[in-house]
Tab-separated table of C-alpha atoms in Angstrom:
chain	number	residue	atom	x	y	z
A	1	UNK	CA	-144.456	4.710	119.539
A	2	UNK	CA	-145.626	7.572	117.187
A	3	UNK	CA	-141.987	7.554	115.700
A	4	UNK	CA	-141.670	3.722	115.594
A	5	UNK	CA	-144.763	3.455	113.273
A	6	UNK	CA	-143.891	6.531	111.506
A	7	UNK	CA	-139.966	4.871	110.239
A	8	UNK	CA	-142.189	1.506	109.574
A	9	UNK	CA	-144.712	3.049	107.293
A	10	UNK	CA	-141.655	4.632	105.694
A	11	UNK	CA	-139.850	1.612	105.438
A	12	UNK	CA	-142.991	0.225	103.686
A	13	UNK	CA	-143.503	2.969	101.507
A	14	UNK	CA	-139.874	3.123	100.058
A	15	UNK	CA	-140.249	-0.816	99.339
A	16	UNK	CA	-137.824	-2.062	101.457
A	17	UNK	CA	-138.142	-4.811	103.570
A	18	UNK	CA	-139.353	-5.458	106.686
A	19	UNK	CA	-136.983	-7.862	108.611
A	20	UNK	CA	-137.405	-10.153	111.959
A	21	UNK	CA	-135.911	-8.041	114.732
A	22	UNK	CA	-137.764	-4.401	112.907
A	23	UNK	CA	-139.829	-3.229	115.525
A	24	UNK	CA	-143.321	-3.641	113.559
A	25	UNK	CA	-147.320	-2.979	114.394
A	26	UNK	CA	-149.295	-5.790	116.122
A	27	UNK	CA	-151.632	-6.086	113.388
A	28	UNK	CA	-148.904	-6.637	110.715
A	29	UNK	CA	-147.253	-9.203	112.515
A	30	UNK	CA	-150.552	-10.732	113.305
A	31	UNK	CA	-151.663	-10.443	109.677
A	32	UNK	CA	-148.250	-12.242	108.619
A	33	UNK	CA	-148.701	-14.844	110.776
A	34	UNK	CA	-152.570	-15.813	109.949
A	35	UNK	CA	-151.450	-15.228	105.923
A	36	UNK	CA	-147.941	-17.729	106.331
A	37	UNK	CA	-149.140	-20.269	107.983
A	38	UNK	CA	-152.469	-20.706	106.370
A	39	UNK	CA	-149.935	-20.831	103.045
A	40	UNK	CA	-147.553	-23.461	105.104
A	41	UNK	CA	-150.828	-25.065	106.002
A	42	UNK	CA	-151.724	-25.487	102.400
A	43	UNK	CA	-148.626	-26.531	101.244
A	44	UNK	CA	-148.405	-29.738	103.593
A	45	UNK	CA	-152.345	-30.655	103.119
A	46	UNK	CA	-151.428	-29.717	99.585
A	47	UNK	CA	-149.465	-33.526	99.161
A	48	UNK	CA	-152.561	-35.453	99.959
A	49	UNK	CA	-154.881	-35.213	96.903
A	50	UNK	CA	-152.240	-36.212	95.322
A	51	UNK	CA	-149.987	-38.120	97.439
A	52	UNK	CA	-152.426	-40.538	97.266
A	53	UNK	CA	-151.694	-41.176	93.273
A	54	UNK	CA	-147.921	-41.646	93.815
A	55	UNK	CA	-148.657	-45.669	93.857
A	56	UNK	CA	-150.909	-45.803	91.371
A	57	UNK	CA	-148.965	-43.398	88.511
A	58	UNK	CA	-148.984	-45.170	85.280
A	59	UNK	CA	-145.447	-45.559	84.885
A	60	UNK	CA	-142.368	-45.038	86.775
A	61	UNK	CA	-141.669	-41.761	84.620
A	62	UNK	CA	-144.987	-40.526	85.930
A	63	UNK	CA	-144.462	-41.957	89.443
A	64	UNK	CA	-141.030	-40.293	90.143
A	65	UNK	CA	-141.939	-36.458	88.749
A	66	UNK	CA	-145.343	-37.225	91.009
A	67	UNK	CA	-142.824	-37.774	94.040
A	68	UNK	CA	-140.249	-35.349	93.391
A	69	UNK	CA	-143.529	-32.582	93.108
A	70	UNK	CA	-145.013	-34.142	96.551
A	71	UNK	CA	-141.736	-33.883	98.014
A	72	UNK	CA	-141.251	-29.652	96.993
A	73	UNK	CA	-144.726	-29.089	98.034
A	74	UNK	CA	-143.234	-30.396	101.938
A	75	UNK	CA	-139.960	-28.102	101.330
A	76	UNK	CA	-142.336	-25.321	100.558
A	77	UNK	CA	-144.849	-25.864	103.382
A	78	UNK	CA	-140.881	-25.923	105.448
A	79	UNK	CA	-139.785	-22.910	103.997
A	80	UNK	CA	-142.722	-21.228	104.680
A	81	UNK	CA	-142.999	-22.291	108.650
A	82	UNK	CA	-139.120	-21.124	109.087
A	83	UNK	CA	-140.730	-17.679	107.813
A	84	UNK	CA	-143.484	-18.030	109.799
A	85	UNK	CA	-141.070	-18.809	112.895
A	86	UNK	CA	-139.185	-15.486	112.332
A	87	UNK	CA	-142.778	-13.687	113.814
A	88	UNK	CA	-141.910	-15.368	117.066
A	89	UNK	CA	-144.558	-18.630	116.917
A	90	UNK	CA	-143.142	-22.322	117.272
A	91	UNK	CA	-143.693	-24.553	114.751
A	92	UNK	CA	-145.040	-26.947	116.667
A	93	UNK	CA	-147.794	-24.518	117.898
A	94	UNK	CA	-148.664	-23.954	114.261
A	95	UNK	CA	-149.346	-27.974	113.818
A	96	UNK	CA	-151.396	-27.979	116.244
A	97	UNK	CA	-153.475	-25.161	115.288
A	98	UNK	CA	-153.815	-26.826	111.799
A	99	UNK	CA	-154.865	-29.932	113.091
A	100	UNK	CA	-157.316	-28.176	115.742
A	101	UNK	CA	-159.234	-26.087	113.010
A	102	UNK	CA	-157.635	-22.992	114.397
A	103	UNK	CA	-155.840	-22.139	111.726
A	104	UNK	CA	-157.048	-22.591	107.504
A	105	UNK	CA	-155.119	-23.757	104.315
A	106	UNK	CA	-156.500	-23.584	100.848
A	107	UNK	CA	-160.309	-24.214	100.030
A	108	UNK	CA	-158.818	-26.075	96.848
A	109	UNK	CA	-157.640	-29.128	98.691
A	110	UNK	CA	-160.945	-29.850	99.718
A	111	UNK	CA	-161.748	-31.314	96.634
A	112	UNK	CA	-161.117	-35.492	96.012
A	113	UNK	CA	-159.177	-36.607	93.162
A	114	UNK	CA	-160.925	-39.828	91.769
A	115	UNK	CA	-158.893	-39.838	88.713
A	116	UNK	CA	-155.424	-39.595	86.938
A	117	UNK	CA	-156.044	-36.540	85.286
A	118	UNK	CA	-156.691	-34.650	88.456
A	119	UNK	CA	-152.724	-35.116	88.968
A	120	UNK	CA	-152.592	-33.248	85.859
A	121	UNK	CA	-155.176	-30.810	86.248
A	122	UNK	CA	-154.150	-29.997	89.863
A	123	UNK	CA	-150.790	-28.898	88.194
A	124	UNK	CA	-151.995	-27.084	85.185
A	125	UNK	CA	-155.229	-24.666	86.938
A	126	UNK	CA	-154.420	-24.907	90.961
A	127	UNK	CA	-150.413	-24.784	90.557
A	128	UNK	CA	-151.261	-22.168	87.657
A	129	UNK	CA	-153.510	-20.163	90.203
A	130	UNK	CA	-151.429	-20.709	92.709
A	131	UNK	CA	-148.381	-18.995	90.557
A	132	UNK	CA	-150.516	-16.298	89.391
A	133	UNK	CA	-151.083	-15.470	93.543
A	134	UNK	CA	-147.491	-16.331	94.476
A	135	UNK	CA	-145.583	-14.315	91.909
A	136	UNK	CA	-146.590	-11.072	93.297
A	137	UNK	CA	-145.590	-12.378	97.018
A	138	UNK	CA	-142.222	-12.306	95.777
A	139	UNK	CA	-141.668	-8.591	96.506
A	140	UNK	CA	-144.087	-8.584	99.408
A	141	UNK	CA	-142.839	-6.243	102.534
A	142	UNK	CA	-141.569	-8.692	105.244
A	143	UNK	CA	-138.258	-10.202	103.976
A	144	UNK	CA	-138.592	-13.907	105.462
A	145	UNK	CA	-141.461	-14.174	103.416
A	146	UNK	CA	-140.249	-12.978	100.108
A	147	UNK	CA	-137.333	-14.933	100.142
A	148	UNK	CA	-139.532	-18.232	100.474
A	149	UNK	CA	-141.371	-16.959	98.174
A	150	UNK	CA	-138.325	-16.484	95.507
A	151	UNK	CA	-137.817	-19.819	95.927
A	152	UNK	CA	-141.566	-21.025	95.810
A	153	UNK	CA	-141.511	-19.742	92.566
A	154	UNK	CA	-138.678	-20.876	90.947
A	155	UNK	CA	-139.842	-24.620	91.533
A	156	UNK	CA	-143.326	-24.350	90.919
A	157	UNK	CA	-143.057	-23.688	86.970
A	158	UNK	CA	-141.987	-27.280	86.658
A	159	UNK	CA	-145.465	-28.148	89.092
A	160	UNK	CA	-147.293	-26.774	86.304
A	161	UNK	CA	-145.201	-27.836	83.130
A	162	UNK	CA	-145.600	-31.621	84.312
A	163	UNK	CA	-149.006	-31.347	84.944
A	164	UNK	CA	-150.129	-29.672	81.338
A	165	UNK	CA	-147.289	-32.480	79.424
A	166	UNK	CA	-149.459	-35.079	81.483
A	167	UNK	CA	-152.556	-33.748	80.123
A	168	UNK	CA	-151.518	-33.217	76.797
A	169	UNK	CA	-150.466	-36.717	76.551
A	170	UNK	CA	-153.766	-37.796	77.423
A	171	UNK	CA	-155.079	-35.942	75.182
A	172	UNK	CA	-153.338	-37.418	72.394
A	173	UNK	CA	-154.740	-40.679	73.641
A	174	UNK	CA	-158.246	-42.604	73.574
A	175	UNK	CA	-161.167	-41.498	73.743
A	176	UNK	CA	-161.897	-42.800	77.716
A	177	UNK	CA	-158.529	-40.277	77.960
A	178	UNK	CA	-159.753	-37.267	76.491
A	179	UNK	CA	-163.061	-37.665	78.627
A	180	UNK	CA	-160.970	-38.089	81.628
A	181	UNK	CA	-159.551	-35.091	81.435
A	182	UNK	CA	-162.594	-33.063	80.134
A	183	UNK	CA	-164.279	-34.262	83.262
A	184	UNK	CA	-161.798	-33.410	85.170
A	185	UNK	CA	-161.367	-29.866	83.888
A	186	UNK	CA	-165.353	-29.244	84.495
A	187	UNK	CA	-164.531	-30.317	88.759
A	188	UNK	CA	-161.472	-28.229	88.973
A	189	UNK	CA	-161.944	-25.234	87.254
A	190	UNK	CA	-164.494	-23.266	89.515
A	191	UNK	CA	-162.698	-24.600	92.625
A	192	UNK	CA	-159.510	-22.923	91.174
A	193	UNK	CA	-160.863	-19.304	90.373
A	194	UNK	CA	-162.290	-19.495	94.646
A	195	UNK	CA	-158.461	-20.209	95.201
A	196	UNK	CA	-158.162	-16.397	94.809
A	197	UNK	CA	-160.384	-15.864	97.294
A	198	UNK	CA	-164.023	-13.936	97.659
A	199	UNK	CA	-164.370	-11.034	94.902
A	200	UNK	CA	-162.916	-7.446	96.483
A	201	UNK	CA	-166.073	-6.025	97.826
A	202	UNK	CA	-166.315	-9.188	100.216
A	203	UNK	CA	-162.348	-9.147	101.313
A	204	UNK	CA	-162.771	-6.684	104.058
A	205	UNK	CA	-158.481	-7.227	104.901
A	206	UNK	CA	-157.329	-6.596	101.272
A	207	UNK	CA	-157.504	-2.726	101.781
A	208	UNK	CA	-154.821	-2.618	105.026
A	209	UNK	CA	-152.827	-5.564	103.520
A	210	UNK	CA	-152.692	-3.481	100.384
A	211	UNK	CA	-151.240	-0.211	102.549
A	212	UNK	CA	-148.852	-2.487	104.339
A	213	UNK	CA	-147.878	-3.884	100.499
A	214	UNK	CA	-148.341	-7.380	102.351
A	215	UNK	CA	-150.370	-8.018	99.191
A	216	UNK	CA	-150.094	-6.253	95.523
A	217	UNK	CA	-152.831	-7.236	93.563
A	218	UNK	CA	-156.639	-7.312	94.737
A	219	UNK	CA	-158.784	-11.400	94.781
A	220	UNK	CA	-160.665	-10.098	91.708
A	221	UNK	CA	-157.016	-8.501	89.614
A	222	UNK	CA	-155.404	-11.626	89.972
A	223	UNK	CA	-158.288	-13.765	89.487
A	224	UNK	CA	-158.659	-12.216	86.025
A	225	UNK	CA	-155.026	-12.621	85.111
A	226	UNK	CA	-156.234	-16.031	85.834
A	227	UNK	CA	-158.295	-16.237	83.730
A	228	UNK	CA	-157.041	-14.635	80.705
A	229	UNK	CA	-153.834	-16.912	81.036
A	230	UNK	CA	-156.089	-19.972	81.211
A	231	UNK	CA	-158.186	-19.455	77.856
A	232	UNK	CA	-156.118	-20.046	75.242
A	233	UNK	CA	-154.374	-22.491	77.542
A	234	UNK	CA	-157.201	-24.370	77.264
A	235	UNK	CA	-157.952	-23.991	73.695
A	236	UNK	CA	-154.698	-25.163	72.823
A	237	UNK	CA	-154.911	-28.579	75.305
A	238	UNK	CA	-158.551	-29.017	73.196
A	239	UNK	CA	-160.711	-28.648	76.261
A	240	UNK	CA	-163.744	-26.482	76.882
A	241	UNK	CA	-163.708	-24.489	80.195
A	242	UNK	CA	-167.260	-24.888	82.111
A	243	UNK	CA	-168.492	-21.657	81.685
A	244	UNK	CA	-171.081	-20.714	79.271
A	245	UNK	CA	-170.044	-16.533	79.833
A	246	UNK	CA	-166.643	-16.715	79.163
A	247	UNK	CA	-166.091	-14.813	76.021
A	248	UNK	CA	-163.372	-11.944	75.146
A	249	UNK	CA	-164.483	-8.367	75.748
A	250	UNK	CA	-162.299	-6.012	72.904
A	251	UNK	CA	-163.581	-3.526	74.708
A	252	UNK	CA	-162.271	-4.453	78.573
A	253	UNK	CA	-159.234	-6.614	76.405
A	254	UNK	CA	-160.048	-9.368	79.262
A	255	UNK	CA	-162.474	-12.843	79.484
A	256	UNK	CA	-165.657	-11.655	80.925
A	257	UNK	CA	-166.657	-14.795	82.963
A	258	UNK	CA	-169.197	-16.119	85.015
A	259	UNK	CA	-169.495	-15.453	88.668
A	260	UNK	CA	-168.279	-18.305	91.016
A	261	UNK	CA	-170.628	-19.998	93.742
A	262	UNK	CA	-169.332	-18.274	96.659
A	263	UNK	CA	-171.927	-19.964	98.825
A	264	UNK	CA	-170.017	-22.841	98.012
A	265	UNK	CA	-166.604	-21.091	98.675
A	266	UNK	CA	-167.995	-20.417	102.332
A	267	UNK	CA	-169.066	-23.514	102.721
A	268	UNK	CA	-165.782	-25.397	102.114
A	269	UNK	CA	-163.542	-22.685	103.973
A	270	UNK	CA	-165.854	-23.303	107.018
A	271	UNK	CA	-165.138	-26.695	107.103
A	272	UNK	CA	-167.851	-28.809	105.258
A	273	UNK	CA	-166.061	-29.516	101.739
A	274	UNK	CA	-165.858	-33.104	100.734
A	275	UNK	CA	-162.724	-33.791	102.330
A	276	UNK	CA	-161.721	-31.327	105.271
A	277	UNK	CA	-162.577	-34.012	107.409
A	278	UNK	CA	-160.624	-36.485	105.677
A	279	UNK	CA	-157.163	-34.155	105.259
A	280	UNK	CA	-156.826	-33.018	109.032
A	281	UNK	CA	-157.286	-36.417	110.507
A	282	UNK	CA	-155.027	-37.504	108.231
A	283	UNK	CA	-152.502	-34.339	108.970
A	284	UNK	CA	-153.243	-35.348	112.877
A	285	UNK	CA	-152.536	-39.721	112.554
A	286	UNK	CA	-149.169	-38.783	110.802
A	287	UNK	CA	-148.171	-35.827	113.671
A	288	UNK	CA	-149.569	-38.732	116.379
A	289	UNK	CA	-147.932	-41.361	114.809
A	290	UNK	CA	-144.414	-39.747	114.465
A	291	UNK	CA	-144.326	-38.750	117.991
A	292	UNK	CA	-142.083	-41.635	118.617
A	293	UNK	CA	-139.596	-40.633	115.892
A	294	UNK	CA	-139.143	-37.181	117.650
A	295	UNK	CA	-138.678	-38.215	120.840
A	296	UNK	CA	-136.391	-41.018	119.912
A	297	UNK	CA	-133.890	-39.028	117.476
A	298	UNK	CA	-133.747	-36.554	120.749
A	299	UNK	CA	-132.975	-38.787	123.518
A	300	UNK	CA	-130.559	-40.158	120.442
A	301	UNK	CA	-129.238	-36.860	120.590
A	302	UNK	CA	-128.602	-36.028	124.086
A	303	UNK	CA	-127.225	-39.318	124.710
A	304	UNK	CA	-124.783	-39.054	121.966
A	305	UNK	CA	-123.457	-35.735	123.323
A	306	UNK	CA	-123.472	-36.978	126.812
A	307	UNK	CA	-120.413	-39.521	125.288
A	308	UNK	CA	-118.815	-36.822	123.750
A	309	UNK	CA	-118.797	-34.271	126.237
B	1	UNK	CA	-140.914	-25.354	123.042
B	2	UNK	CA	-143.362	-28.402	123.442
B	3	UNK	CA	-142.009	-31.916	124.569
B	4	UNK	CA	-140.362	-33.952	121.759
B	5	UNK	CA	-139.956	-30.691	119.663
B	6	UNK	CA	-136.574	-30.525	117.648
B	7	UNK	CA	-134.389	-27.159	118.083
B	8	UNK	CA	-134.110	-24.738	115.200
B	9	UNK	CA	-130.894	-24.702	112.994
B	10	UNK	CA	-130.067	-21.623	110.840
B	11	UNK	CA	-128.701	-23.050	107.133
B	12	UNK	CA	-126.325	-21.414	105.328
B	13	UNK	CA	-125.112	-23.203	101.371
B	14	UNK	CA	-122.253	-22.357	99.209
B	15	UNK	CA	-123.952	-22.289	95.708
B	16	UNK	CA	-120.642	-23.220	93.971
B	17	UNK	CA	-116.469	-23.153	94.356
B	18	UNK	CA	-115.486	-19.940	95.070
B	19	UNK	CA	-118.353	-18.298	96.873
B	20	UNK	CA	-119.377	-17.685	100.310
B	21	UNK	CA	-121.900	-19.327	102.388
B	22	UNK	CA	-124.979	-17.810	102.220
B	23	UNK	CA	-128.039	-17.866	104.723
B	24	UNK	CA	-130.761	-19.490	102.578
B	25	UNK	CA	-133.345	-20.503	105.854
B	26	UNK	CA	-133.569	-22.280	108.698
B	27	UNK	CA	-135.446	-26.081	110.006
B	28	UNK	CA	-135.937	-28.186	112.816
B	29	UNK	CA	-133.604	-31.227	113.861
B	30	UNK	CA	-132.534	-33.498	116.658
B	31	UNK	CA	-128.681	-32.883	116.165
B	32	UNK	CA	-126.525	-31.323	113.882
B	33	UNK	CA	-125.583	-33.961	111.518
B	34	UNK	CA	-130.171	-34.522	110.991
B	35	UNK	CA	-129.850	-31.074	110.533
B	36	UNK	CA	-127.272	-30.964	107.404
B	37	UNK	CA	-129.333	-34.036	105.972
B	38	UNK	CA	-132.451	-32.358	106.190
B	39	UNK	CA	-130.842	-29.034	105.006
B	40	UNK	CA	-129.659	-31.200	101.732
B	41	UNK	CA	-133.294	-32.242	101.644
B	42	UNK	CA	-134.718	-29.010	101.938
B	43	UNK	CA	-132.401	-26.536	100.690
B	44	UNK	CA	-130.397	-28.083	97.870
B	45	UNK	CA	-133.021	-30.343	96.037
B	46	UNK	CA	-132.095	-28.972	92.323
B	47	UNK	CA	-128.434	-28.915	92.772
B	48	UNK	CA	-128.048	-25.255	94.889
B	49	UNK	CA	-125.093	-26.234	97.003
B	50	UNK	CA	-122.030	-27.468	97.172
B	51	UNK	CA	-121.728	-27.107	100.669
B	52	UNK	CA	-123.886	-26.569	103.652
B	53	UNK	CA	-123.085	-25.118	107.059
B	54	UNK	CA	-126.073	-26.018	110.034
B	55	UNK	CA	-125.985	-23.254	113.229
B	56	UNK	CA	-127.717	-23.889	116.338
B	57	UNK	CA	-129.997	-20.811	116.213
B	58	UNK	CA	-129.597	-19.755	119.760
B	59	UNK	CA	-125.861	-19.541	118.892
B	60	UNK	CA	-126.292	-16.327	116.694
B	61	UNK	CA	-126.078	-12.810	118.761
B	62	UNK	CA	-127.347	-10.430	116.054
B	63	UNK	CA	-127.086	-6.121	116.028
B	64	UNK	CA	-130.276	-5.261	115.379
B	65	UNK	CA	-131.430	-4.614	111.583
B	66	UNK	CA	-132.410	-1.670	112.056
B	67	UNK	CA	-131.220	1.317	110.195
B	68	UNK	CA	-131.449	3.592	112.912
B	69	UNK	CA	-129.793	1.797	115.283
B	70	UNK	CA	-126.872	4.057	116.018
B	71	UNK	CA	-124.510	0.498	115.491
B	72	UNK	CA	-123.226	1.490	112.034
B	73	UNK	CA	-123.155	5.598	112.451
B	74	UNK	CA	-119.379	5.447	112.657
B	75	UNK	CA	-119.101	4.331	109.136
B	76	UNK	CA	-121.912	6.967	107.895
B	77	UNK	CA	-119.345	10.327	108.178
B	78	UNK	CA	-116.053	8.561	106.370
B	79	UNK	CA	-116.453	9.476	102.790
B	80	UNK	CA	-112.579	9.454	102.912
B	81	UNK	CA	-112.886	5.299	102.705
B	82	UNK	CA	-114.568	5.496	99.683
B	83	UNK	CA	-111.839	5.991	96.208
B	84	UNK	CA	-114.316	8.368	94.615
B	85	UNK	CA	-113.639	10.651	97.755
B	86	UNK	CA	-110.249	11.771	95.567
B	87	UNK	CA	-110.452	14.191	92.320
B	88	UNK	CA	-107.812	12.905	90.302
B	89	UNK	CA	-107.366	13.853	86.664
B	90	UNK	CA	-109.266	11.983	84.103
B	91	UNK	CA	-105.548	11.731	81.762
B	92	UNK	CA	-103.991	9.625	84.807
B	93	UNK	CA	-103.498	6.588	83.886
B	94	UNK	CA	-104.142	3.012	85.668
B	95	UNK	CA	-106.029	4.878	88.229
């Protein structure tokens, strides 16, 4: 046991990977498995907010990069349950801890999207966020999961590229437009810094997932890079950010910025944003109502190789 | 595996002519011909593949990864295999 954990730790600590059949501590695995799926989790719930604008896009330009981002936000919540898989759970055991509460996904998609320019928010801040927390994941210890990851990445640049075009074009537009999006930048933008999660002093995991190089950057690190990506982002796009203490420190060469409602952060992670009702009944009516499907295309299937065989 | 739960299929794509297959993930389907459709879906969405091979996952009997596994110790004391094993003078030529 001793010398099992001893050649893990030292697998760790050279930076190689940890792979499926590695003999590996409880904890880690169980770590893994509460950190993929919650990411798989957030992935699928991920294609509601804006899902629901897919009809409604203003042209069919709009409409078909809307779809085509839906539709890598599914392959990513897939890639991500094959990884989870590899930790010995069943996929189907992970949809139904989603739809039972047992399991989380993101606090961000929590948060309605009564207007156009969310779709272009969403991609510029929470895809931009999301990037800024994914990148590092890409050399994270357990192999499965940096290889979705690697390919995570590579797709969601365009995520946030459409979204920022989208709102740049609205900018350019009427005045309604420009409002649009203003508003929509004062909803999103504290949501998005929570999507890095409560500040370090509050993260009691961060230290062991940090030894076990699950993770490689603390909440607080990454939610400055954030941050200091997002400024002149802004400034550029002609939008103000809603936070009266965000200035440049010379001295720190970072934003300072003001501290996020964490109350709030609490209070949507336990289950009483505006929509976590909404999103898991929705999750659960589309697993209920595909039941058929799966048991059809697998009585399909065993009939057809019945004739075969 | 829960009733009306699709078995898992291990994908493996040939990113272009003249390369192997190479494992990129794996998905559920009912049958191996859902399973190369959804591995087109899933796997080669921005052009990756050329071609996709779909394995049954319970077909695969794997050595184990590890590196201490005592499974690939008779290759560790053959330096011999290796060319750089063989002093030969740098003025040889085409060597």
């Amino acid at each position: 046991m001793d010398e099992l954990l001893e050649h893990f730790e030292r697998t760790v600590e050279r930076d190689q990977r940890i792979e499926p059949r590695d003999w590996m501590p409880e904890g880690y695995r169980k770590t893994l498995i509460r950190q993929i799926a919650q990411h798989a989790h957030s992935e699928i719930i991920g294609m509601q907010p804006e899902g629901a604008w897919i009809t409604r896009a203003p042209s069919l330009r709009r409409k078909a990069i809307l779809l085509a981002k839906v539709q890598d936000e599914a392959g990513h919540g897939l890639y991500l349950y094959a990884a989870t898989e590899t930790l010995g759970v069943d996929r189907s055991e992970l949809t139904e801890n989603l739809i039972e509460g047992k399991q989380k996904y993101s606090s961000i998609f929590n948060y309605p999207t009564p207007s156009f320019a969310d779709v272009g928010v969403i991609g510029w801040l929470v895809d931009g966020a999301a990037i800024c927390n994914q990148v590092p994941l890409c050399r994270t210890s357990y192999g499965p999961y940096a290889r979705a990851m690697i390919r995570v990445c590579k797709e969601e640049s365009f995520h946030q590229r459409q979204g920022y075009e989208l709102l740049m074009t609205m900018m350019r537009g009427s005045k309604a437009q420009r409002e649009m999006v203003q508003d929509s930048v004062n909803r999103w933008w504290w949501p998005s810094l929570m999507m890095f999660g409560p500040p370090d002093g509050d993260s009691p995991n961060t230290a062991r997932s940090m030894a076990w190089r699950i993770k490689r950057h603390t909440n607080d690190e990454l939610r400055q890079k954030f941050v200091d990506m997002s400024v002149p982002q802004a400034e550029k796009l002609g939008v103000t950010l809603p936070d009266p203490e965000l200035k440049w420190n010379a001295e720190r060469e970072h934003y300072d910025f003001g501290e996020p409602d964490w109350a709030e952060l609490k209070r949507v992670i336990s289950g009483d944003g505006a929509c976590n009702a909404e999103r898991v009944e929705h999750r659960r009516r589309a697993h209920e109502d595909g039941a058929w499907v799966r048991e059809a295309a697998l009585a399909h299937a065993a009939k057809k190789k019945g004739v075969a065989a | 595996m829960s009733r009306g739960a699709w078995p898992l299929w291990e994908v493996f794509v040939r990113g272009r002519r003249g390369l192997n297959h190479v494992h990129v993930g794996s998905l559920h389907a009912a049958d191996a011909q859902m399973a190369v459709t959804n591995a087109r879906d899933l796997y080669t969405r921005r052009n990756e593949g050329v071609s996709i091979w779909v394995v049954p996952a319970e077909a695969i009997t794997a050595s184990s990864p590890d590196e201490k596994d005592p499974m690939f110790a008779p290759s560790g004391d053959k330096v011999y295999r290796h060319p750089t094993f063989y002093d030969i003078p740098s003025d040889v030529p085409h060597m």
